[in-house]
CSV table of C-alpha atoms in Angstrom, one decimal:
chain,number,residue,atom,x,y,z
A,29,MET,CA,0.0,-0.1,-0.1
A,30,THR,CA,1.4,3.4,-0.9
A,31,ALA,CA,1.2,6.5,1.1
A,32,THR,CA,-1.5,8.8,0.9
A,33,PRO,CA,-0.7,12.0,-1.3
A,34,GLY,CA,-0.2,15.3,1.0
A,35,LYS,CA,0.5,15.3,4.6
A,36,PRO,CA,-0.7,12.2,6.1
A,37,THR,CA,-3.4,12.3,9.2
A,38,MET,CA,-4.2,9.9,11.7
A,39,VAL,CA,-7.2,8.9,9.5
A,40,ASP,CA,-4.8,7.7,6.9
A,41,VAL,CA,-2.7,5.9,9.5
A,42,ALA,CA,-6.0,4.4,10.7
A,43,ARG,CA,-6.8,2.9,7.3
A,44,HIS,CA,-3.3,1.7,6.5
A,45,ALA,CA,-2.8,-0.4,9.6
A,46,GLY,CA,-6.7,-1.8,9.3
A,47,VAL,CA,-7.6,-0.6,13.2
A,48,SER,CA,-9.7,2.1,14.5
A,49,LEU,CA,-8.8,5.9,14.7
A,50,LYS,CA,-9.2,5.5,18.3
A,51,THR,CA,-6.6,3.1,18.4
A,52,VAL,CA,-4.2,5.2,16.5
A,53,SER,CA,-5.0,8.2,18.6
A,54,ARG,CA,-4.0,6.1,21.8
A,55,VAL,CA,-0.6,4.8,20.2
A,56,VAL,CA,0.2,8.7,19.1
A,57,ASN,CA,-0.6,9.8,22.8
A,58,GLN,CA,1.1,6.8,24.1
A,59,GLU,CA,-1.8,6.0,26.3
A,60,PRO,CA,-2.7,2.2,27.6
A,61,HIS,CA,-5.2,-0.3,26.8
A,62,VAL,CA,-3.6,-1.1,23.2
A,63,SER,CA,-1.7,-4.8,22.5
A,64,ALA,CA,1.7,-4.6,21.8
A,65,ALA,CA,0.8,-6.1,18.1
A,66,LEU,CA,-1.6,-3.5,17.5
A,67,ARG,CA,0.8,-1.0,18.5
A,68,GLN,CA,3.5,-2.4,16.6
A,69,ARG,CA,1.3,-2.1,13.4
A,70,VAL,CA,0.2,1.3,13.9
A,71,ARG,CA,3.9,2.6,14.4
A,72,ALA,CA,4.9,0.7,11.1
A,73,SER,CA,2.0,2.4,9.5
A,74,ILE,CA,3.0,5.8,10.9
A,75,SER,CA,6.6,5.4,9.5
A,76,ALA,CA,5.6,3.9,6.1
A,77,LEU,CA,3.3,7.3,5.6
A,78,GLY,CA,5.6,9.9,7.4
A,79,PHE,CA,2.9,10.9,9.4
A,80,ARG,CA,3.9,13.6,12.1
A,81,ARG,CA,1.7,14.5,14.8
A,82,ASN,CA,0.8,18.2,15.2
A,83,GLU,CA,1.8,18.8,18.7
A,84,ALA,CA,0.4,22.1,19.0
A,85,ALA,CA,-3.0,21.1,17.7
A,86,SER,CA,-3.1,18.2,20.2
A,87,ARG,CA,-2.4,20.5,23.3
A,88,LEU,CA,-5.0,23.2,22.0
A,89,ALA,CA,-7.5,20.0,21.7
A,90,ARG,CA,-6.7,19.4,25.5
A,91,GLY,CA,-7.0,23.0,26.4
A,92,ALA,CA,-3.7,23.8,27.1
A,93,THR,CA,-1.6,26.8,25.8
A,94,MET,CA,0.1,27.2,22.3
A,95,LEU,CA,3.4,25.2,22.3
A,96,THR,CA,6.4,27.3,23.0
A,97,LEU,CA,9.9,26.2,22.2
A,98,GLY,CA,12.9,28.1,23.6
A,99,LEU,CA,16.4,28.5,21.8
A,100,ILE,CA,19.4,29.2,23.5
A,101,MET,CA,22.4,30.1,21.5
A,102,GLU,CA,25.9,31.5,21.9
A,103,ASN,CA,25.9,34.8,19.9
A,104,ILE,CA,23.0,35.5,17.5
A,105,SER,CA,25.2,38.1,15.7
A,106,ASN,CA,27.2,35.1,14.2
A,107,GLU,CA,25.9,34.3,11.0
A,108,PHE,CA,25.7,30.6,12.0
A,109,TYR,CA,23.1,31.2,14.9
A,110,SER,CA,20.9,33.5,12.8
A,111,ARG,CA,20.6,31.1,10.4
A,112,LEU,CA,19.8,28.6,12.9
A,113,ALA,CA,17.2,30.8,14.6
A,114,LYS,CA,15.5,31.2,11.3
A,115,ALA,CA,15.6,27.6,10.2
A,116,VAL,CA,14.0,26.4,14.1
A,117,GLU,CA,11.3,28.9,13.7
A,118,ALA,CA,10.4,27.7,10.4
A,119,ALA,CA,10.7,24.2,11.7
A,120,ALA,CA,8.6,24.9,14.8
A,121,ALA,CA,5.9,27.0,12.7
A,122,GLU,CA,4.7,23.4,10.7
A,123,HIS,CA,3.6,22.5,14.2
A,124,GLU,CA,1.9,25.9,14.7
A,125,ALA,CA,4.8,26.4,17.8
A,126,LEU,CA,6.1,29.6,19.0
A,127,VAL,CA,10.0,30.2,19.2
A,128,VAL,CA,11.8,32.5,22.0
A,129,PHE,CA,15.1,33.2,21.5
A,130,GLY,CA,18.2,34.3,24.0
A,131,SER,CA,21.9,34.7,23.5
A,132,TYR,CA,24.3,34.0,26.1
A,133,GLU,CA,27.3,35.9,24.7
A,134,GLU,CA,29.8,33.3,25.4
A,135,ARG,CA,28.8,33.4,29.1
A,136,PRO,CA,28.1,30.1,30.8
A,137,GLU,CA,26.5,31.8,33.5
A,138,ARG,CA,24.1,33.7,31.3
A,139,GLU,CA,23.2,30.4,29.7
A,140,ARG,CA,22.2,28.8,32.8
A,141,MET,CA,20.1,31.9,33.8
A,142,LEU,CA,18.3,32.1,30.3
A,143,VAL,CA,17.4,28.2,30.9
A,144,GLU,CA,16.1,28.5,34.3
A,145,SER,CA,14.3,31.7,33.1
A,146,MET,CA,12.8,30.0,30.1
A,147,TYR,CA,11.7,26.8,32.3
A,148,ALA,CA,10.3,29.0,35.2
A,149,ARG,CA,7.8,30.9,32.5
A,150,GLY,CA,6.4,27.4,31.2
A,151,VAL,CA,8.8,27.1,28.1
A,152,ASP,CA,7.7,24.0,27.2
A,153,SER,CA,11.0,22.6,25.6
A,154,LEU,CA,14.3,24.0,24.8
A,155,ILE,CA,16.9,23.8,21.9
A,156,ILE,CA,20.3,24.8,23.3
A,157,VAL,CA,23.6,25.3,21.7
A,158,PRO,CA,25.5,24.4,24.8
A,159,SER,CA,28.6,26.4,26.3
A,160,PRO,CA,32.1,24.4,27.5
A,161,ALA,CA,30.9,24.7,31.1
A,162,ASP,CA,29.6,21.6,32.9
A,163,HIS,CA,25.8,21.1,32.6
A,164,SER,CA,25.1,18.6,35.1
A,165,TRP,CA,23.0,21.2,37.0
A,166,LEU,CA,20.3,20.5,34.5
A,167,ALA,CA,19.6,17.0,35.8
A,168,GLY,CA,18.2,19.3,38.8
A,169,HIS,CA,15.2,19.6,36.6
A,170,PRO,CA,14.0,16.6,35.7
A,171,GLY,CA,10.6,18.1,34.0
A,172,LEU,CA,12.6,20.1,31.3
A,173,GLU,CA,12.8,18.9,27.8
A,174,ALA,CA,15.8,19.7,26.1
A,175,VAL,CA,17.6,19.1,22.9
A,176,PHE,CA,21.2,20.0,22.2
A,177,VAL,CA,22.5,21.2,18.9
A,178,ASP,CA,25.8,21.5,17.3
A,179,ARG,CA,27.6,20.1,20.3
A,180,LEU,CA,27.7,17.6,23.5
A,181,PRO,CA,26.8,19.0,26.7
A,182,PRO,CA,29.6,18.5,29.1
A,183,GLY,CA,28.8,16.7,32.2
A,184,LEU,CA,25.3,15.6,31.1
A,185,ASP,CA,24.8,11.8,30.1
A,186,GLY,CA,21.8,10.7,28.0
A,187,ALA,CA,21.1,13.9,26.5
A,188,ASP,CA,19.2,14.2,22.9
A,189,VAL,CA,22.1,15.7,20.4
A,190,VAL,CA,21.7,16.8,16.8
A,191,ALA,CA,25.4,17.4,15.6
A,192,LEU,CA,27.2,17.7,12.5
A,193,ASP,CA,29.6,15.2,11.3
A,194,ASP,CA,32.4,17.2,12.6
A,195,VAL,CA,35.2,14.5,12.4
A,196,ARG,CA,34.4,13.9,8.7
A,197,GLY,CA,34.3,17.8,8.2
A,198,GLY,CA,37.8,18.0,9.6
A,199,ARG,CA,39.2,15.2,7.8
A,200,ILE,CA,37.7,16.2,4.1
A,201,ALA,CA,38.9,19.6,4.5
A,202,THR,CA,42.5,19.0,5.2
A,203,GLU,CA,42.7,15.8,2.8
A,204,HIS,CA,41.7,18.5,0.5
A,205,LEU,CA,44.5,20.6,0.8
A,206,LEU,CA,46.8,17.7,1.0
A,207,ALA,CA,45.5,16.5,-2.4
A,208,ARG,CA,46.5,19.7,-3.9
A,209,GLY,CA,50.4,19.2,-2.5
A,210,HIS,CA,50.1,21.0,0.9
A,211,ARG,CA,52.1,19.6,3.8
A,212,ARG,CA,52.4,22.3,6.1
A,213,ILE,CA,48.6,23.0,7.1
A,214,ALA,CA,47.8,25.2,10.0
A,215,LEU,CA,44.4,25.1,11.8
A,216,ILE,CA,42.8,28.1,13.4
A,217,SER,CA,40.1,27.0,15.8
A,218,ASP,CA,38.3,28.7,19.2
A,219,ASP,CA,37.5,26.4,22.4
A,220,ASP,CA,38.6,23.0,21.7
A,221,GLY,CA,36.7,22.0,25.0
A,222,LEU,CA,33.6,22.1,22.7
A,223,SER,CA,32.7,19.0,21.4
A,224,SER,CA,32.3,20.5,17.8
A,225,VAL,CA,35.7,22.0,17.6
A,226,HIS,CA,37.5,18.9,19.3
A,227,ASP,CA,35.9,16.7,16.7
A,228,ARG,CA,37.0,19.0,13.7
A,229,ALA,CA,40.7,19.3,15.1
A,230,THR,CA,40.1,15.4,15.4
A,231,GLY,CA,39.5,14.9,11.7
A,232,TYR,CA,42.5,17.4,10.9
A,233,ARG,CA,45.0,15.4,12.6
A,234,THR,CA,43.6,12.2,11.4
A,235,ALA,CA,44.1,13.4,7.9
A,236,LEU,CA,47.6,14.6,8.4
A,237,GLY,CA,49.0,11.9,10.2
A,238,ALA,CA,52.8,12.0,10.7
A,239,ALA,CA,52.8,15.3,8.9
A,240,LEU,CA,50.9,16.8,11.8
A,241,ASP,CA,53.0,20.0,13.4
A,242,GLU,CA,51.9,21.3,16.6
A,243,SER,CA,53.3,24.7,16.1
A,244,LEU,CA,50.8,25.2,13.4
A,245,VAL,CA,47.9,24.5,15.6
A,246,VAL,CA,46.3,27.6,16.7
A,247,ARG,CA,43.5,27.3,19.7
A,248,GLY,CA,41.3,29.7,21.7
A,249,VAL,CA,40.8,32.4,19.1
A,250,PHE,CA,37.1,33.6,18.8
A,251,ASP,CA,37.4,37.2,16.8
A,252,PRO,CA,38.4,37.6,13.1
A,253,TRP,CA,40.7,40.5,14.3
A,254,ARG,CA,42.6,37.6,16.4
A,255,VAL,CA,42.6,35.4,13.7
A,256,SER,CA,44.3,37.8,11.6
A,257,ARG,CA,47.1,38.3,13.9
A,258,GLU,CA,47.5,34.6,14.2
A,259,VAL,CA,47.8,34.0,10.5
A,260,GLU,CA,50.2,37.0,10.2
A,261,ARG,CA,52.4,35.4,13.1
A,262,LEU,CA,52.4,32.1,11.2
A,263,LEU,CA,53.2,33.1,7.9
A,264,GLY,CA,56.2,34.9,9.4
A,265,LEU,CA,57.7,31.8,10.6
A,266,PRO,CA,61.0,30.7,9.1
A,267,SER,CA,58.9,27.8,7.6
A,268,PRO,CA,55.4,29.2,7.0
A,269,PRO,CA,52.4,27.0,6.4
A,270,THR,CA,51.3,27.0,2.8
A,271,ALA,CA,47.6,26.3,3.6
A,272,PHE,CA,45.1,26.9,6.7
A,273,PHE,CA,42.2,25.0,7.8
A,274,ALA,CA,39.7,27.6,9.6
A,275,ALA,CA,37.5,25.3,11.9
A,276,ASN,CA,34.6,28.3,11.9
A,277,ASN,CA,33.3,30.8,9.9
A,278,ARG,CA,34.8,33.8,12.1
A,279,ALA,CA,38.2,32.1,11.8
A,280,ALA,CA,37.6,32.1,7.6
A,281,ILE,CA,36.9,35.8,7.8
A,282,GLY,CA,40.0,36.4,9.7
A,283,ILE,CA,41.9,34.6,7.2
A,284,LEU,CA,40.5,36.8,4.5
A,285,GLN,CA,41.5,39.6,6.6
A,286,ALA,CA,44.9,38.9,7.0
A,287,LEU,CA,45.7,37.9,3.4
A,288,ARG,CA,44.0,41.0,1.8
A,289,GLU,CA,47.1,43.0,1.7
A,290,ARG,CA,49.7,40.3,1.8
A,291,PRO,CA,51.9,39.0,-1.1
A,292,GLU,CA,51.4,35.4,-0.1
A,293,ARG,CA,48.8,33.1,-1.6
A,294,PRO,CA,48.1,30.3,1.0
A,295,ALA,CA,45.1,28.0,0.4
A,296,TYR,CA,42.6,27.7,2.5
A,297,VAL,CA,39.4,26.0,3.6
A,298,GLY,CA,36.7,27.1,6.0
A,299,PHE,CA,34.2,25.1,8.0
A,300,ASP,CA,30.7,26.9,7.8
A,301,ASP,CA,29.6,28.8,4.7
A,302,PHE,CA,29.0,32.5,5.1
A,303,ALA,CA,27.5,35.2,3.2
A,304,LEU,CA,29.5,36.4,0.1
A,305,ALA,CA,32.1,33.5,0.4
A,306,ASP,CA,31.3,32.9,-3.5
A,307,VAL,CA,32.2,36.7,-4.1
A,308,PHE,CA,35.7,36.8,-3.3
A,309,ASP,CA,38.4,36.2,-5.7
A,310,PRO,CA,39.1,33.4,-5.1
A,311,GLY,CA,35.7,32.1,-3.7
A,312,VAL,CA,36.0,30.4,-0.3
A,313,THR,CA,36.2,26.6,-0.3
A,314,VAL,CA,34.1,25.5,2.8
A,315,VAL,CA,32.7,22.6,4.4
A,316,ARG,CA,29.1,23.1,4.2
A,317,TYR,CA,26.0,21.5,5.6
A,318,ASP,CA,22.2,21.9,5.7
A,319,VAL,CA,21.2,24.1,8.3
A,320,ASP,CA,17.5,23.6,7.8
A,321,ARG,CA,18.2,19.8,8.5
A,322,LEU,CA,19.8,20.4,11.3
A,323,ALA,CA,16.9,22.6,13.0
A,324,ARG,CA,14.4,20.2,11.9
A,325,GLY,CA,16.2,17.3,13.4
A,326,ALA,CA,16.2,19.2,16.9
A,327,VAL,CA,12.4,20.2,16.6
A,328,ASP,CA,11.6,16.5,15.5
A,329,LEU,CA,13.5,15.2,18.9
A,330,LEU,CA,11.6,17.6,21.0
A,331,LEU,CA,8.3,16.9,19.8
A,332,ASP,CA,9.0,13.0,19.8
A,333,ARG,CA,9.1,11.9,23.2
A,334,SER,CA,9.7,8.2,22.5
A,335,GLY,CA,13.1,8.0,23.8
A,336,ALA,CA,16.5,9.6,25.5
A,337,GLY,CA,19.8,10.0,24.8
A,338,ARG,CA,19.2,10.1,20.9
A,339,ARG,CA,22.0,11.3,18.6
A,340,VAL,CA,21.4,12.5,15.1
A,341,LYS,CA,24.3,13.3,13.0
A,342,ILE,CA,24.1,15.7,10.0
A,343,PRO,CA,26.2,15.0,6.9
A,344,VAL,CA,28.5,17.6,5.5
A,345,GLU,CA,30.0,18.4,2.2
A,346,LEU,CA,33.0,20.1,0.6
A,347,VAL,CA,32.4,22.9,-1.8
A,348,ALA,CA,35.3,23.8,-3.9
A,349,ARG,CA,35.2,27.7,-5.1
A,350,GLY,CA,38.8,28.3,-5.5
A,351,SER,CA,40.6,29.1,-2.1
A,352,GLY,CA,41.3,25.3,-1.3
A,353,GLU,CA,42.7,24.6,-4.8
A,354,ILE,CA,45.5,27.2,-4.8
A,355,PRO,CA,48.7,25.1,-5.0
A,356,PRO,CA,51.8,25.5,-2.4
A,357,PRO,CA,54.6,27.7,-3.9
């Protein structure tokens, strides 16, 4: 039997499974009095049809208020976070849910304040891009529904996480440069206490193997102007790097700033696409991913209360635009 055209309903699921609408409703709402065999049959039909429960409509039918999701990010002025916020809002709108935002500006104490403030004000569920600080305090809020995006929350086991395939991203970026003949490849990254940064560096190290030179690894730089200074320092070494891997979009912008008035033409690859990356000459080669898919994965996990400790990995791809294809001198 094929799926019903358009967005499937519980009526479609009932027809597909050969059961009553009430049975489907009980399975969807995790109510008792349904046999294991019937429950399995309904779930198989839900999967086959691609049925997704409208959580907001269900709440309103029960007399509850409209579903509200909270999104807590590091810094919404960063292009990655503004794109994520837009994508989360669009994914939530499909469930007729509202989204409220908060930025903790790289201050873990503000992250905790935002979480507890939203929780106290009745925000139903949270999507959090966690800071590198310990998150074990969240275990003291047993009723809090949260999904973590982009990074693992330190100190909190069993959390639901939607993250990028960061190890592969770091590896394919570095392998791309190696394939062009580069051997002295520098890494520019921020806080390696973040799982995403750590994993991208792991991919970089794996690709380089014995060719790794720790003196070309820069950690803990957050702002483009600091990245620019580090790039200038590295290029001033007796044996400078011929290529760079920027672990985020801010690092890539810092490399661009450092190179604009220098005669050297090192190659570079960035992680995260950004506006106008294809306008520069040469265009910026990047590791790219689908932000909408990242956001939708987080919203789907929030609205599907069927498990805990789930991991969703979003694939990445390399987009060659010119900067990563410059050969070594």
